[in-house]
Coordinates of C-alpha atoms in Angstrom, one line a residue:
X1 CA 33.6 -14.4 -24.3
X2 CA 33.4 -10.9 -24.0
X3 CA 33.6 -10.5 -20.4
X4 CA 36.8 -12.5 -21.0
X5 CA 37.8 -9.7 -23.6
X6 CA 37.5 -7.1 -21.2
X7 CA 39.8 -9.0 -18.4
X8 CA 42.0 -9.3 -21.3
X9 CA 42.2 -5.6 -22.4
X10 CA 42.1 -4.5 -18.8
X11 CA 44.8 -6.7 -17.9
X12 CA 46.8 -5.3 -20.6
X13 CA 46.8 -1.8 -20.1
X14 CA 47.6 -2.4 -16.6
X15 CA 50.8 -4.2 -17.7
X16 CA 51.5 -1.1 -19.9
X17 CA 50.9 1.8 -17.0
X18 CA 53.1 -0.7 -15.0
X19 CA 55.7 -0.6 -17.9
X20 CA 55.3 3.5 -18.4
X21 CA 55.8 3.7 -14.4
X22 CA 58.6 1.3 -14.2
X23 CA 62.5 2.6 -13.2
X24 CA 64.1 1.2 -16.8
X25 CA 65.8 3.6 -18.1
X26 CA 65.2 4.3 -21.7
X27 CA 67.7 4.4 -24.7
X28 CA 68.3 8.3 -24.5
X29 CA 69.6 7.6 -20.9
X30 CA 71.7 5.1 -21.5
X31 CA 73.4 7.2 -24.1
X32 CA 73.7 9.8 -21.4
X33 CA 75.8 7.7 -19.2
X34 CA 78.5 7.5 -22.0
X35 CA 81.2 9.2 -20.8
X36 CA 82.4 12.7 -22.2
X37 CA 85.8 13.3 -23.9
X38 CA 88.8 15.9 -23.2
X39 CA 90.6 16.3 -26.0
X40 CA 94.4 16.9 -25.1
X41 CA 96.4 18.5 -27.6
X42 CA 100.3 18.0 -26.6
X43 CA 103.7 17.6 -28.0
X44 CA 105.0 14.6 -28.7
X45 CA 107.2 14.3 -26.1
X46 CA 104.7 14.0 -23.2
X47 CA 103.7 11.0 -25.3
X48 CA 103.9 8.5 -21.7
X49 CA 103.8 10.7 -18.9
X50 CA 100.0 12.4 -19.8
X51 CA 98.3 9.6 -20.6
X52 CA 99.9 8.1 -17.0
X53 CA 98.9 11.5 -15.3
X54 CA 95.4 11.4 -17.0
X55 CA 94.6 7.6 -16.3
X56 CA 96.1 7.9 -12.2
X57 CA 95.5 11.4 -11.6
X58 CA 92.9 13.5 -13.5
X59 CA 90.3 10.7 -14.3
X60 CA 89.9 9.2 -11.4
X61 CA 89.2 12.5 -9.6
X62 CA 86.7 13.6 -12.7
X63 CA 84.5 10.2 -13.4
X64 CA 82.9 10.2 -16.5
X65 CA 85.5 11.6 -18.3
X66 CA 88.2 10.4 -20.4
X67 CA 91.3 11.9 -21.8
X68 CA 91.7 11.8 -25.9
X69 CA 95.3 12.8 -27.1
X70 CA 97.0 13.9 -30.0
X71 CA 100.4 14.1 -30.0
X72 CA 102.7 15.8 -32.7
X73 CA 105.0 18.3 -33.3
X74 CA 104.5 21.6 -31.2
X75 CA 104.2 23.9 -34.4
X76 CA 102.1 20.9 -36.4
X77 CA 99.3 20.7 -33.3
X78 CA 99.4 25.4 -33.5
X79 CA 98.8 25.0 -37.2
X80 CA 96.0 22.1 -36.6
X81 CA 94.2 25.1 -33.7
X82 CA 94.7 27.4 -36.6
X83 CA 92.7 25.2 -39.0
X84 CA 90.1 24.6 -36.5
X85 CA 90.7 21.3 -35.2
X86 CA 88.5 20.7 -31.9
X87 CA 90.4 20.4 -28.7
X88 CA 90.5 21.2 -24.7
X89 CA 94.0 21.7 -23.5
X90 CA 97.4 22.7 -25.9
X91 CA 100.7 21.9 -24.0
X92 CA 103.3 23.1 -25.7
X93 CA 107.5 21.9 -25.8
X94 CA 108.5 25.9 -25.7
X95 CA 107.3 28.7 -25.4
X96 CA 107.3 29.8 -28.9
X97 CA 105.1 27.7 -30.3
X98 CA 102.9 28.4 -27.7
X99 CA 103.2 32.4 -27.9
X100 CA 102.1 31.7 -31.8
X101 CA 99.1 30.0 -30.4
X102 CA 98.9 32.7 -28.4
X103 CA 98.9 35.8 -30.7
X104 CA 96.7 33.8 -32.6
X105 CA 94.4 34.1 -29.8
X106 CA 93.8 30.1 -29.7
X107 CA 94.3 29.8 -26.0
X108 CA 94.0 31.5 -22.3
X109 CA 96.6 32.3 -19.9
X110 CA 99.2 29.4 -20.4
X111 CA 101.2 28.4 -17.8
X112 CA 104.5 26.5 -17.2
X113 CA 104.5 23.0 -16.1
X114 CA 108.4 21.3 -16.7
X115 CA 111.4 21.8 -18.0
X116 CA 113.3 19.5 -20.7
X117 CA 117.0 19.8 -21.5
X118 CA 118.7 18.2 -24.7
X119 CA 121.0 15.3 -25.4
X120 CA 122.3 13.6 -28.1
X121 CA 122.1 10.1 -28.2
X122 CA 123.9 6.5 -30.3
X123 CA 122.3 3.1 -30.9
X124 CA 123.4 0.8 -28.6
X125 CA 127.3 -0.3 -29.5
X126 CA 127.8 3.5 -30.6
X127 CA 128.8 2.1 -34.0
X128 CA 129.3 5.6 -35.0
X129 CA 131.9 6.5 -32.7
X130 CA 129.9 9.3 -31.7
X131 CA 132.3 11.4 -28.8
X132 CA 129.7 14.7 -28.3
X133 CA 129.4 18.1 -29.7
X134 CA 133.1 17.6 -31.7
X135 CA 134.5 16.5 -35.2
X136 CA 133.3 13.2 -34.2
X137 CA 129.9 14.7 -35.8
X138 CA 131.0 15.8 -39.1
X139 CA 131.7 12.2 -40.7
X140 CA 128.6 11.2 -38.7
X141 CA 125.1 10.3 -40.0
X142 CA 123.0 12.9 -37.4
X143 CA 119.4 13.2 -37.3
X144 CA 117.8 16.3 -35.5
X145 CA 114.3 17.3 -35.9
X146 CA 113.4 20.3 -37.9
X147 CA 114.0 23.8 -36.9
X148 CA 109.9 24.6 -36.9
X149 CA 110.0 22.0 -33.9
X150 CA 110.7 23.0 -30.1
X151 CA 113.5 19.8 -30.5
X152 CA 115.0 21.3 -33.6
X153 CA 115.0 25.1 -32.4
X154 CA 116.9 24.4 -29.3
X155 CA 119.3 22.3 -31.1
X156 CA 120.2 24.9 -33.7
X157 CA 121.0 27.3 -30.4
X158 CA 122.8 24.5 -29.2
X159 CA 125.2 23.8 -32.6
X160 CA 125.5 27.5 -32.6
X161 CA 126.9 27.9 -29.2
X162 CA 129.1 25.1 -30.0
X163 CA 130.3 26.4 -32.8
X164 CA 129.8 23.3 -35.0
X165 CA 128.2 23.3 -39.0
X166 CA 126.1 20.1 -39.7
X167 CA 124.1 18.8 -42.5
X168 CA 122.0 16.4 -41.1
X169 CA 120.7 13.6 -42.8
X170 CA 117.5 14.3 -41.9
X171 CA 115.0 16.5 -39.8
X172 CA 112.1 15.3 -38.4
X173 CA 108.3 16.9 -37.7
X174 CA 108.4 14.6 -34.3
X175 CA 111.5 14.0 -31.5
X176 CA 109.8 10.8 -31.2
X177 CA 110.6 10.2 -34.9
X178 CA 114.2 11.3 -34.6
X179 CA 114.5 8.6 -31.1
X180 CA 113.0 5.7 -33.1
X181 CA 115.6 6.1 -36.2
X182 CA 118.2 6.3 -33.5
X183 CA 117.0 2.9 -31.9
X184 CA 116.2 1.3 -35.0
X185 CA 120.1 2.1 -36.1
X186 CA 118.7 4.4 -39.3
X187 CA 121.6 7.2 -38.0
X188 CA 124.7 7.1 -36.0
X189 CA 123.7 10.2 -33.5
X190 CA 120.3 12.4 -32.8
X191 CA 119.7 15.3 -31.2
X192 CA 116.3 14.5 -28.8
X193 CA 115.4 15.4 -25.4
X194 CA 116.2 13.4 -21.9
X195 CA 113.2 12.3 -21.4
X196 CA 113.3 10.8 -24.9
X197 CA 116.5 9.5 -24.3
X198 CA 115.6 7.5 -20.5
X199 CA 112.2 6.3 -22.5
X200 CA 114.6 4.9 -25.3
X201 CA 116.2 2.6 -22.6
X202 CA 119.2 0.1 -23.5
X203 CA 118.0 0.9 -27.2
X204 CA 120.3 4.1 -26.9
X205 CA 123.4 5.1 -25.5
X206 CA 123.7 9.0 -24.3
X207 CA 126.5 10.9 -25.2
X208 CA 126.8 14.2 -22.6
X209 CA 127.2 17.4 -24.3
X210 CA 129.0 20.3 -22.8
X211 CA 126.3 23.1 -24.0
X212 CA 123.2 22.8 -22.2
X213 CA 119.6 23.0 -23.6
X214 CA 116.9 23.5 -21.9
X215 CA 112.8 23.8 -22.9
X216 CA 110.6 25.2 -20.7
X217 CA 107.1 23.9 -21.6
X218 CA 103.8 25.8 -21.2
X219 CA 99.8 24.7 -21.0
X220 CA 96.8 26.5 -21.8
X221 CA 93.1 25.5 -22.6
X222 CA 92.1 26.6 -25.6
X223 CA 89.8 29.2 -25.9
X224 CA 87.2 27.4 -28.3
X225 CA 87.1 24.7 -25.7
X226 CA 83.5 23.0 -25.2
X227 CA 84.6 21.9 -21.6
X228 CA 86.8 24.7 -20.3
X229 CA 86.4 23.9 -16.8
X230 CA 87.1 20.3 -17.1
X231 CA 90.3 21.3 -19.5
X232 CA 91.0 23.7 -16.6
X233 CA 91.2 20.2 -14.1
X234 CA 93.1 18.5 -16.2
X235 CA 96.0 21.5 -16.0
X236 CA 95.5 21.5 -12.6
X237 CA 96.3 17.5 -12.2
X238 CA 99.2 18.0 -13.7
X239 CA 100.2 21.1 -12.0
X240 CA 99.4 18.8 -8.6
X241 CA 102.8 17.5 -6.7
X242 CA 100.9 13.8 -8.1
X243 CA 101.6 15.1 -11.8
X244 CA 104.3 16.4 -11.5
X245 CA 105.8 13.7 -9.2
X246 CA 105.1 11.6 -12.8
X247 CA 106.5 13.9 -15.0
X248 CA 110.2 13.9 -12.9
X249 CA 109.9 10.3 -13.3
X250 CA 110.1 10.2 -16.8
X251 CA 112.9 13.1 -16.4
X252 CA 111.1 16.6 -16.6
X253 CA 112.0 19.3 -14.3
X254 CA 109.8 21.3 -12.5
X255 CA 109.8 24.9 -14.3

């Protein structure tokens, strides 16, 4: 019996040095292979094309990493940096909202990336009657987005260069928010931009306007960045001819 113990105990610790020595990897490396997070802070507008240029381009060129976004308002996502909410890379929809970010000292060296110019579009059907920037507006319901917005700002330049007074019946924190009242058929007319308008598809009509608006937007990784270099790629992606080949497609311009 107790020779049999001591084949027994022997055998087990055997089994255990075989288990210490063995290749399985143990919880703390699995949790290492979990792959790290960008977070993308951009306007609301670039809701389709970064997600597209971050799933085709940039990911596949950084494995491991994937691409968090939070899309809003320009001035909303300045005033979130402000307040110390954690992210990467800002991309603004003009440059003013990014110079605020940038006296603020939130971000590094931005950078312009496209262009955006303003419409104004109808549901489908036009049941408004909606002709463009002319007296068609003032017995109109028009939605714009508010003047704190890039959207809102350019289209106050625009009414003033027009010449034309309006009292909206609402502004909106998002140009997203102003194209889904349009195609939902809450307003007869909103101000958003093209690339709004070409997402919006047979949901909207667009009615040309003489004064042209444009946007140039800028991108920056933001200095309290805990990945500046990977933020850094993720510019670069869509600075590449592959970004910005996707960004034409959903109707930027190159800046």
């Amino acid at each position: 019996m107790k020779k049999t113990a001591r084949v027994f105990a022997s055998l087990t610790a055997a089994s255990m040095m075989l288990a210490a020595c063995s290749g399985s990897p143990a919880p703390a490396d699995k949790e290492g292979t979990e792959p790290q997070t960008l977070t993308v802070f951009a306007a609301a507008s670039l809701n389709k094309v970064f997600p597209q240029i971050a799933e085709e381009v940039f990911e596949p060129a950084n494995e491991g990493v994937k691409v968090s976004f939070s899309f809003e308002g320009s001035s909303t996502l300045v005033d979130q940096l402000k307040n110390g909410a954690p992210a990467d890379v800002f991309a603004s929809a003009d440059t003013r909202n990014m110079d605020k970010a940038t006296d603020a000292d939130l971000v590094d060296a931005p950078e312009p990336f496209a262009l955006n110019t303003l419409t104004l579009i109808v549901p489908a059907g036009n049941p408004g009657g909606v002709t463009g920037l002319d007296d068609s507006l003032k017995s109109a319901k028009v939605i714009k987005c508010h003047a704190e917005v890039p959207c809102g700002n350019l289209t106050n330049k625009v009414l003033d260069e027009a010449g034309i007074e309006l009292t909206p019946v609402s502004e909106e924190q998002k140009v997203t928010d102003v194209r889904g009242k349009i195609e939902s058929g809450e307003a007869d007319a909103g101000f958003v931009y093209m690339t709004d308008a070409i997402a919006a598809g047979d949901k909207v009509e667009i009615i040309p306007i003489d004064v042209k608006g444009v946007n140039e937007y800028p991108i920056a990784v933001v200095k309290d960045s805990k990945s500046p270099e990977l933020a850094r790629k993720f510019i670069e992606a869509v600075l590449s001819d592959e970004g910005q080949e996707l960004l034409k497609q959903y109707g930027f311009a190159r800046p």
